[in-house]
Short mmCIF file of C-alpha atoms and ligand atoms in Angstrom, two decimals:
data_model
loop_
_atom_site.label_atom_id
_atom_site.label_comp_id
_atom_site.label_asym_id
_atom_site.label_seq_id
_atom_site.Cartn_x
_atom_site.Cartn_y
_atom_site.Cartn_z
CA MET A 171 44.39 -1.99 -1.28
CA LYS A 172 43.61 -4.29 -4.22
CA TYR A 173 44.91 -7.31 -2.27
CA LEU A 174 42.94 -6.27 0.79
CA SER A 175 39.73 -6.25 -1.30
CA ILE A 176 40.53 -9.69 -2.73
CA PHE A 177 41.21 -11.00 0.79
CA LEU A 178 37.92 -9.55 2.08
CA LEU A 179 36.07 -11.05 -0.88
CA PHE A 180 37.65 -14.45 -0.12
CA ILE A 181 36.58 -14.20 3.53
CA ALA A 182 33.04 -13.22 2.43
CA ILE A 183 32.79 -16.21 0.05
CA LEU A 184 34.11 -18.53 2.77
CA HIS A 185 31.52 -17.14 5.19
CA VAL A 186 28.67 -17.64 2.71
CA SER A 187 29.68 -21.22 2.01
CA ILE A 188 30.00 -22.02 5.72
CA VAL A 189 26.55 -20.53 6.38
CA ALA A 190 25.08 -22.45 3.43
CA SER A 191 26.55 -25.78 4.51
CA SER A 192 25.57 -25.34 8.14
CA THR A 193 21.98 -24.62 7.02
CA GLU A 194 22.06 -27.82 5.02
CA SER A 195 23.38 -30.03 7.78
CA GLU A 196 21.33 -28.53 10.60
CA THR A 197 19.58 -31.18 12.63
CA CYS A 198 15.96 -31.16 13.79
CA SER A 199 15.32 -28.88 16.73
CA SER A 200 14.50 -30.64 19.95
CA GLY A 201 11.64 -29.85 22.34
CA THR A 202 7.96 -30.23 21.77
CA ALA A 203 8.19 -29.17 18.18
CA GLY A 204 10.82 -28.45 15.58
CA ALA A 205 11.83 -28.55 11.97
CA CYS A 206 14.99 -29.63 10.19
CA ASN A 207 16.32 -28.21 6.96
CA SER A 208 18.51 -31.09 5.87
CA LYS A 209 16.08 -32.88 3.52
CA THR A 210 14.14 -30.29 1.68
CA SER A 211 16.23 -27.09 2.06
CA PRO A 212 14.03 -24.99 -0.24
CA ILE A 213 16.60 -22.20 -0.15
CA LEU A 214 18.80 -24.29 -2.45
CA ASP A 215 16.07 -24.67 -5.01
CA SER A 216 15.87 -21.68 -7.32
CA PRO A 217 12.09 -21.10 -7.69
CA SER A 218 11.75 -21.37 -3.91
CA GLU A 219 14.72 -19.10 -3.39
CA GLN A 220 12.98 -16.45 -5.49
CA LEU A 221 9.80 -16.89 -3.49
CA PHE A 222 11.38 -16.79 -0.04
CA SER A 223 13.66 -13.85 -0.87
CA GLY A 224 10.50 -11.71 -1.06
CA TYR A 225 8.90 -12.98 2.13
CA VAL A 226 12.03 -12.41 4.19
CA THR A 227 11.57 -8.63 3.95
CA LEU A 228 9.37 -6.71 6.36
CA TYR A 229 8.39 -4.55 3.37
CA GLU A 230 6.70 -7.53 1.68
CA GLN A 231 5.03 -8.71 4.91
CA VAL A 232 3.72 -5.20 5.57
CA GLN A 233 2.13 -5.12 2.08
CA MET A 234 0.08 -8.13 3.18
CA LEU A 235 -0.62 -6.70 6.64
CA ARG A 236 -1.90 -3.48 5.05
CA ASP A 237 -4.34 -5.33 2.77
CA ASN A 238 -7.54 -4.60 4.70
CA ILE A 239 -9.71 -6.96 2.69
CA ARG A 240 -7.37 -9.84 3.51
CA MET A 241 -6.92 -8.78 7.14
CA LYS A 242 -10.62 -8.24 7.78
CA ALA A 243 -11.51 -11.63 6.32
CA TYR A 244 -9.00 -13.61 8.42
CA TYR A 245 -9.66 -11.54 11.55
CA SER A 246 -13.43 -12.04 11.22
CA ALA A 247 -13.05 -15.74 10.42
CA ILE A 248 -11.14 -16.21 13.70
CA MET A 249 -12.82 -13.70 16.00
CA LEU A 250 -16.42 -14.39 14.91
CA ASN A 251 -15.77 -18.09 15.52
CA LYS A 252 -13.91 -17.86 18.83
CA GLU A 253 -15.77 -20.84 20.28
CA VAL A 254 -14.20 -23.04 17.60
CA PHE A 255 -10.70 -21.93 18.71
CA ARG A 256 -11.26 -22.16 22.46
CA ASP A 257 -8.81 -24.65 24.06
CA LYS A 258 -7.80 -26.00 20.64
CA VAL A 259 -4.38 -26.80 19.19
CA VAL A 260 -3.67 -24.78 16.05
CA LEU A 261 -1.01 -25.02 13.33
CA ASP A 262 -0.24 -21.83 11.36
CA VAL A 263 1.55 -22.83 8.12
CA GLY A 264 3.76 -20.02 6.77
CA ALA A 265 3.32 -17.76 9.79
CA GLY A 266 5.22 -14.76 8.37
CA SER A 267 5.18 -12.02 11.03
CA GLY A 268 2.90 -14.14 13.24
CA ILE A 269 -0.40 -12.30 12.83
CA LEU A 270 -2.68 -15.35 12.36
CA SER A 271 -1.04 -17.16 15.29
CA LEU A 272 -1.50 -14.11 17.49
CA TRP A 273 -5.20 -13.94 16.61
CA ALA A 274 -5.66 -17.68 17.16
CA ALA A 275 -4.13 -17.27 20.66
CA GLN A 276 -6.28 -14.20 21.36
CA ALA A 277 -9.33 -16.24 20.31
CA GLY A 278 -8.58 -18.76 23.06
CA ALA A 279 -6.41 -21.49 21.47
CA LYS A 280 -4.47 -23.40 24.13
CA LYS A 281 -1.44 -23.99 21.86
CA VAL A 282 -0.41 -22.54 18.49
CA TYR A 283 2.50 -23.87 16.41
CA ALA A 284 3.65 -21.14 14.01
CA VAL A 285 5.98 -22.49 11.34
CA GLU A 286 7.86 -20.04 9.10
CA PHE A 287 10.79 -20.82 6.83
CA THR A 288 12.42 -17.40 6.58
CA ASP A 289 14.09 -15.21 9.19
CA MET A 290 10.70 -13.49 9.49
CA ALA A 291 10.24 -16.12 12.22
CA LYS A 292 12.51 -14.01 14.46
CA HIS A 293 10.23 -10.99 13.98
CA ALA A 294 7.18 -13.18 14.62
CA ARG A 295 8.71 -14.23 17.95
CA LYS A 296 9.11 -10.56 18.90
CA VAL A 297 5.47 -9.80 18.01
CA ILE A 298 4.25 -12.78 20.02
CA ASP A 299 6.47 -11.85 23.01
CA ALA A 300 5.26 -8.25 22.87
CA HIS A 301 1.70 -9.53 23.33
CA GLY A 302 2.69 -11.83 26.21
CA MET A 303 1.62 -14.88 24.18
CA SER A 304 4.86 -16.86 24.01
CA ASN A 305 3.48 -19.37 26.52
CA ILE A 306 0.83 -20.27 23.90
CA VAL A 307 2.45 -19.57 20.50
CA GLU A 308 5.57 -21.53 19.64
CA VAL A 309 7.34 -20.05 16.60
CA ILE A 310 9.30 -22.70 14.72
CA GLN A 311 11.70 -21.56 12.04
CA GLY A 312 11.95 -24.18 9.31
CA GLU A 313 10.41 -25.84 6.29
CA ALA A 314 6.83 -26.90 6.99
CA ALA A 315 7.42 -30.28 5.32
CA ASP A 316 10.06 -31.09 7.93
CA LEU A 317 7.95 -30.10 10.92
CA LYS A 318 8.10 -32.44 13.89
CA LEU A 319 5.23 -32.12 16.36
CA THR A 320 4.42 -34.36 19.31
CA GLU A 321 0.68 -33.99 18.79
CA LYS A 322 -1.93 -33.64 16.03
CA VAL A 323 -3.75 -30.33 15.67
CA ASP A 324 -7.47 -29.36 15.70
CA ILE A 325 -7.16 -26.43 13.29
CA LEU A 326 -4.80 -25.66 10.41
CA ILE A 327 -4.74 -22.01 9.45
CA SER A 328 -2.76 -20.54 6.58
CA GLU A 329 -2.72 -17.67 4.13
CA TRP A 330 -1.24 -19.51 1.18
CA MET A 331 -3.00 -17.97 -1.84
CA GLY A 332 -1.01 -16.52 -4.73
CA MET A 333 -2.00 -14.67 -7.90
CA PHE A 334 -4.96 -16.45 -9.52
CA LEU A 335 -4.95 -18.62 -6.40
CA LEU A 336 -2.29 -21.17 -7.33
CA ARG A 337 0.82 -19.16 -8.27
CA GLU A 338 3.64 -19.83 -5.76
CA SER A 339 2.34 -23.38 -5.20
CA MET A 340 2.08 -22.90 -1.45
CA LEU A 341 -1.09 -24.98 -1.50
CA ASP A 342 1.15 -28.06 -1.81
CA VAL A 343 2.87 -27.12 1.46
CA VAL A 344 -0.47 -26.68 3.22
CA LEU A 345 -1.91 -29.98 1.95
CA LYS A 346 1.19 -31.89 3.03
CA ALA A 347 0.95 -30.30 6.50
CA ARG A 348 -2.78 -31.13 6.62
CA ASP A 349 -2.13 -34.79 5.80
CA MET A 350 0.62 -35.00 8.40
CA TRP A 351 -0.81 -33.01 11.31
CA LEU A 352 -4.54 -32.30 11.12
CA LYS A 353 -6.82 -34.59 13.15
CA PRO A 354 -9.39 -36.41 10.95
CA GLU A 355 -12.20 -34.23 12.32
CA GLY A 356 -10.00 -31.10 12.27
CA LEU A 357 -10.81 -27.81 10.54
CA MET A 358 -9.06 -26.00 7.70
CA PHE A 359 -9.02 -22.15 7.75
CA PRO A 360 -9.91 -21.36 4.96
CA SER A 361 -12.02 -24.40 4.08
CA HIS A 362 -12.82 -23.78 0.41
CA ALA A 363 -11.26 -21.97 -2.56
CA THR A 364 -12.73 -21.06 -5.94
CA MET A 365 -11.05 -19.83 -9.13
CA TYR A 366 -12.91 -17.45 -11.47
CA LEU A 367 -12.37 -16.46 -15.09
CA GLY A 368 -13.89 -13.28 -16.48
CA ALA A 369 -13.92 -11.40 -19.79
CA VAL A 370 -12.51 -7.88 -19.66
CA ILE A 371 -13.16 -4.79 -21.73
CA ASP A 372 -10.16 -2.48 -21.49
CA GLU A 373 -8.95 -1.44 -24.93
CA GLU A 374 -6.80 1.32 -23.49
CA GLY A 375 -5.01 -1.15 -21.22
CA ARG A 376 -4.63 -3.60 -24.11
CA GLU A 377 -3.04 -1.01 -26.41
CA GLU A 378 -0.80 0.35 -23.67
CA ASN A 379 0.30 -3.10 -22.67
CA LYS A 380 0.99 -4.21 -26.22
CA GLN A 381 2.87 -1.05 -27.10
CA ASN A 382 4.87 -0.67 -23.93
CA SER A 383 6.38 -4.05 -23.64
CA PHE A 384 6.59 -4.97 -27.32
CA ASP A 385 8.09 -1.65 -28.36
CA ALA A 386 10.56 -1.76 -25.51
CA TYR A 387 11.72 -5.25 -26.50
CA MET A 388 12.15 -4.19 -30.13
CA GLU A 389 13.98 -0.97 -29.27
CA GLU A 390 16.42 -3.02 -27.23
CA TRP A 391 16.91 -5.35 -30.19
CA GLU A 392 17.68 -2.45 -32.59
CA ASP A 393 20.29 -1.20 -30.17
CA PHE A 394 21.79 -4.64 -29.72
CA GLU A 395 21.88 -5.34 -33.49
CA LYS A 396 23.62 -2.06 -34.24
CA ASN A 397 26.22 -2.50 -31.49
CA ILE A 398 27.09 -6.11 -32.19
CA LYS A 399 27.72 -5.17 -35.84
CA LYS A 400 29.78 -2.12 -34.96
CA PHE A 401 31.92 -3.53 -32.13
CA TYR A 402 32.01 -7.29 -32.70
CA ASN A 403 31.69 -7.69 -36.49
CA ALA A 404 28.61 -9.96 -36.28
CA ASP A 405 25.30 -9.56 -38.08
CA TYR A 406 22.26 -10.82 -36.13
CA GLU A 407 19.58 -9.49 -38.45
CA VAL A 408 18.64 -13.07 -39.41
CA LEU A 409 17.27 -13.61 -35.88
CA LYS A 410 15.18 -10.43 -35.76
CA ALA A 411 11.94 -12.05 -36.94
CA ALA A 412 12.25 -14.84 -34.36
CA TYR A 413 12.96 -12.29 -31.61
CA GLU A 414 9.96 -10.29 -32.73
CA GLU A 415 7.72 -13.35 -32.52
CA GLU A 416 9.10 -14.30 -29.09
CA SER A 417 8.52 -10.74 -27.83
CA ARG A 418 4.91 -10.78 -28.98
CA VAL A 419 4.35 -13.82 -26.73
CA PHE A 420 6.04 -12.09 -23.78
CA SER A 421 3.88 -9.04 -24.24
CA VAL A 422 0.75 -11.08 -23.54
CA THR A 423 1.99 -12.36 -20.18
CA GLY A 424 -0.65 -12.52 -17.44
CA GLN A 425 -0.01 -9.59 -15.17
CA TRP A 426 -0.95 -8.06 -11.86
CA VAL A 427 -3.65 -5.49 -12.71
CA GLN A 428 -6.11 -3.80 -10.40
CA LEU A 429 -9.29 -3.71 -12.50
CA GLU A 430 -12.42 -1.70 -11.82
CA LYS A 431 -15.68 -3.67 -11.62
CA GLU A 432 -16.83 -1.94 -14.86
CA HIS A 433 -14.01 -3.71 -16.72
CA ILE A 434 -15.73 -7.09 -16.33
CA VAL A 435 -18.19 -7.98 -19.09
CA GLY A 436 -20.44 -11.02 -19.08
CA LYS A 437 -20.98 -13.33 -16.13
CA PRO A 438 -17.68 -14.64 -14.74
CA VAL A 439 -17.34 -18.42 -14.59
CA ILE A 440 -15.91 -20.81 -12.03
CA VAL A 441 -13.02 -22.82 -13.49
CA LYS A 442 -12.10 -24.79 -10.37
CA GLU A 443 -13.28 -25.36 -6.81
CA PHE A 444 -11.27 -26.80 -3.94
CA ASP A 445 -12.61 -28.36 -0.78
CA LEU A 446 -9.50 -27.87 1.31
CA HIS A 447 -10.40 -30.69 3.69
CA LYS A 448 -10.41 -33.20 0.85
CA CYS A 449 -8.43 -31.97 -2.17
CA THR A 450 -5.15 -33.62 -3.09
CA LEU A 451 -1.70 -32.64 -4.35
CA GLU A 452 -2.90 -33.73 -7.78
CA ASP A 453 -5.61 -31.03 -7.63
CA ALA A 454 -2.98 -28.41 -6.79
CA LYS A 455 -1.16 -29.13 -10.06
CA GLY A 456 -3.57 -26.89 -11.96
CA VAL A 457 -6.81 -27.05 -13.90
CA PRO A 458 -7.34 -29.77 -16.52
CA PRO A 459 -9.03 -28.66 -19.79
CA THR A 460 -12.37 -27.30 -18.55
CA PRO A 461 -15.20 -26.09 -20.82
CA PHE A 462 -16.73 -22.72 -19.94
CA GLU A 463 -19.50 -20.41 -21.13
CA ILE A 464 -19.39 -16.68 -20.43
CA VAL A 465 -22.90 -15.32 -20.89
CA PHE A 466 -23.43 -11.65 -21.80
CA ASP A 467 -26.44 -9.63 -20.93
CA ALA A 468 -28.36 -8.35 -23.99
CA LYS A 469 -27.63 -4.82 -22.71
CA GLU A 470 -23.87 -5.50 -23.00
CA LEU A 471 -24.03 -6.21 -26.75
CA PRO A 472 -22.22 -5.36 -28.95
CA VAL A 473 -19.29 -6.34 -26.75
CA THR A 474 -15.51 -6.15 -27.10
CA VAL A 475 -13.30 -8.52 -25.14
CA SER A 476 -9.79 -7.07 -24.66
CA ALA A 477 -8.44 -9.50 -22.08
CA TYR A 478 -9.15 -12.40 -19.74
CA ALA A 479 -8.91 -11.97 -16.00
CA GLY A 480 -8.47 -14.54 -13.25
CA TRP A 481 -9.16 -14.09 -9.55
CA PHE A 482 -10.36 -16.17 -6.60
CA THR A 483 -12.38 -16.38 -3.42
CA VAL A 484 -11.67 -18.38 -0.28
CA ASP A 485 -14.34 -19.31 2.24
CA PHE A 486 -14.18 -20.06 5.92
CA ASN A 487 -17.14 -22.42 6.27
CA GLY A 488 -15.88 -25.35 8.37
CA THR A 489 -17.07 -28.82 7.38
CA ASP A 490 -20.51 -30.44 6.99
CA ALA A 491 -19.96 -32.09 10.39
CA THR A 492 -18.68 -28.88 12.02
CA PRO A 493 -20.00 -25.85 10.16
CA LEU A 494 -18.64 -22.53 11.46
CA PRO A 495 -21.19 -20.49 13.44
CA ASN A 496 -20.22 -17.45 11.35
CA PRO A 497 -18.93 -18.25 7.84
CA VAL A 498 -16.72 -15.63 6.18
CA GLN A 499 -15.66 -15.09 2.58
CA LEU A 500 -12.55 -13.38 1.20
CA SER A 501 -13.03 -12.26 -2.39
CA THR A 502 -10.52 -10.81 -4.85
CA HIS A 503 -13.18 -9.82 -7.40
CA PRO A 504 -12.54 -6.34 -8.87
CA ASP A 505 -15.67 -5.06 -7.12
CA GLN A 506 -13.86 -5.40 -3.77
CA GLY A 507 -11.49 -2.50 -4.50
CA PRO A 508 -7.68 -2.40 -4.24
CA GLN A 509 -5.89 -5.33 -2.59
CA HIS A 510 -2.46 -6.86 -2.91
CA TRP A 511 -3.55 -9.80 -5.10
CA ALA A 512 -5.42 -7.59 -7.60
CA GLN A 513 -6.40 -9.68 -10.66
CA THR A 514 -4.30 -11.68 -13.10
CA VAL A 515 -4.98 -10.11 -16.49
CA SER A 516 -3.79 -11.22 -19.91
CA TYR A 517 -4.49 -8.84 -22.79
CA LEU A 518 -5.33 -10.34 -26.17
CA LYS A 519 -3.21 -9.67 -29.24
CA GLU A 520 -6.43 -8.90 -31.11
CA ALA A 521 -9.62 -7.89 -29.33
CA LEU A 522 -12.69 -10.07 -29.86
CA HIS A 523 -15.77 -8.26 -31.10
CA ASN A 524 -19.26 -9.59 -30.95
CA ALA A 525 -22.48 -7.87 -31.89
CA ILE A 526 -25.16 -10.49 -31.47
CA GLN A 527 -24.12 -13.64 -29.67
CA LYS A 528 -24.86 -13.88 -25.99
CA LYS A 529 -22.33 -16.56 -25.18
CA MET A 530 -18.60 -16.97 -25.39
CA ILE A 531 -17.81 -20.66 -25.22
CA GLY A 532 -14.36 -22.03 -24.63
CA VAL A 533 -11.93 -24.31 -22.84
CA PHE A 534 -9.69 -23.22 -19.96
CA GLU A 535 -6.55 -25.03 -18.85
CA MET A 536 -3.86 -24.18 -16.30
CA ILE A 537 -0.67 -26.19 -16.03
CA ARG A 538 2.46 -26.00 -13.94
CA GLN A 539 5.54 -24.74 -15.77
CA PRO A 540 8.00 -27.61 -16.21
CA GLN A 541 10.98 -25.25 -15.64
CA ASN A 542 9.53 -23.60 -12.52
CA TRP A 543 6.95 -25.60 -10.58
CA ARG A 544 5.87 -22.55 -8.61
CA LEU A 545 4.55 -20.84 -11.76
CA TYR A 546 1.71 -21.73 -14.15
CA ASP A 547 0.80 -21.37 -17.82
CA VAL A 548 -2.78 -20.76 -18.88
CA LYS A 549 -4.34 -21.76 -22.19
CA ILE A 550 -7.72 -20.42 -23.23
CA SER A 551 -9.41 -21.19 -26.52
CA SER A 552 -12.73 -19.51 -27.11
CA GLN A 553 -15.31 -18.49 -29.70
CA PHE A 554 -18.48 -16.49 -29.73
CA GLY A 555 -21.23 -19.08 -30.27
CA ALA A 556 -20.97 -22.16 -32.43
CA TRP A 557 -22.86 -20.82 -35.39
CA GLU A 558 -22.51 -18.17 -38.15
CA SER A 559 -18.80 -18.71 -38.94
CA PRO A 560 -17.52 -18.52 -35.36
CA LYS A 561 -14.33 -16.59 -34.71
CA VAL A 562 -11.94 -18.84 -32.82
CA SER A 563 -9.33 -17.34 -30.50
CA ASN A 564 -6.44 -19.30 -28.98
CA HIS A 565 -4.64 -17.51 -26.21
CA THR A 566 -1.76 -18.70 -24.04
CA PHE A 567 -0.01 -16.85 -21.24
CA SER A 568 2.24 -17.45 -18.27
CA ILE A 569 1.35 -15.98 -14.92
CA LYS A 570 3.80 -13.20 -14.13
CA SER A 571 7.12 -14.58 -12.98
CA PHE A 572 8.77 -13.53 -9.72
CA SER A 573 11.25 -11.17 -11.41
CA GLN A 574 8.81 -9.32 -13.70
C1 SAM B 230 1.50 -15.20 2.15
S1 SAM B 230 2.63 -15.22 3.47
C2 SAM B 230 1.54 -15.17 4.87
C3 SAM B 230 2.21 -14.71 6.14
C4 SAM B 230 1.28 -14.62 7.36
N1 SAM B 230 0.65 -15.88 7.65
C5 SAM B 230 0.22 -13.56 7.18
O1 SAM B 230 -0.94 -13.94 6.98
O2 SAM B 230 0.54 -12.38 7.22
C6 SAM B 230 3.19 -16.87 3.42
C7 SAM B 230 4.37 -17.17 4.33
O3 SAM B 230 4.61 -18.56 4.26
C8 SAM B 230 6.02 -18.80 4.32
N2 SAM B 230 6.24 -20.12 3.68
C9 SAM B 230 6.03 -20.44 2.39
N3 SAM B 230 6.34 -21.73 2.17
C10 SAM B 230 6.77 -22.23 3.36
C11 SAM B 230 7.23 -23.50 3.77
N4 SAM B 230 7.33 -24.49 2.91
N5 SAM B 230 7.58 -23.67 5.07
C12 SAM B 230 7.50 -22.63 5.96
N6 SAM B 230 7.09 -21.39 5.61
C13 SAM B 230 6.71 -21.20 4.33
C14 SAM B 230 6.60 -17.61 3.56
O4 SAM B 230 7.95 -17.39 3.90
C15 SAM B 230 5.68 -16.48 3.97
O5 SAM B 230 6.17 -15.79 5.10
#
């Protein structure tokens, strides 16, 4: 029995390595369009592997398909601007289950290329077939960077936004596809994106967050320290203070939180704007140090700031030369209600209190993590006013990683 299990395990490993190497050496598909995996194989790259492993499940795709705010925005952007799609060639980057491609075809596109890396492409094909649209929508399974088309496209559509807009770094994929395949006068759907920073009052959330994660980390340490002494004759107490410090940093990680609109205090500020027809890969790297001023209404004073929150909007406006007849906006502001992006919230170690000053001034920066280019770190330094012995706060957090 034992040998049978070892044999089966050996066969399984052999199978996995054959599958992996055949994926690597696969050649570009022929026909009007195709993609080859040989160059960029994102599945072999760990941050991408983490990303794609989520998107391959129908569960994850359905979470997006059930987000009415997202669905309504994309549906309206396409269906209220049908004349823009009529007889056009469209590229859907990261097609998932095929919904945007289906809508583009229903709006009158003459050809839609739907590129999707994961096996979700097979489901997308079924959805397209079920709607009798396979003569218009061509689903191409592969990495968008390796796409081979025989023609340029009039419209590039994609739902690429991650937490606080940039997490996942799918914007890079979209910009590369734009530069390769969009006609010079072509249209991006969406056309603009804006990142917002807001101050949050939520002392309950701050306390809960601090206690939960920090206490849990420390309880684990106590357990570990006791056991390593008892079973392995090693004393790790000397590292406890360092572990404690490290855990305090972890407990202020930027997280997925669905805020209520009452949690936002002061006027949120824009920290970055993207014109998706013109922005570059350099822009997608993050936000360089950017000064900001959050202004509070006199009625809000005295105010307590428990956390910072980040969210975004995207707009479907077209270009100056070809404005859309009916512009549409998708907003992830807390006043929109529940949605799958929610807000990215980072609770402060110590709340900031302010009785009299109407402005919080500061500098915001967002940079790509060197160890995982799909994730970002945020640094915010701020103070209430520049007078009367200002209280300076320096706050750094990483945007929730894929496994958290
Ligand atoms: C946020 S989902 C959107 C899915 C679908 N367009 C929708 O709106 O429901 C992004 C999709 O892009 C795919 N994707 C991400 N990077 C890709 C790449 N480099 N090449 C091809 N597909 C990619 C993911 O697998 C995922 O299915």
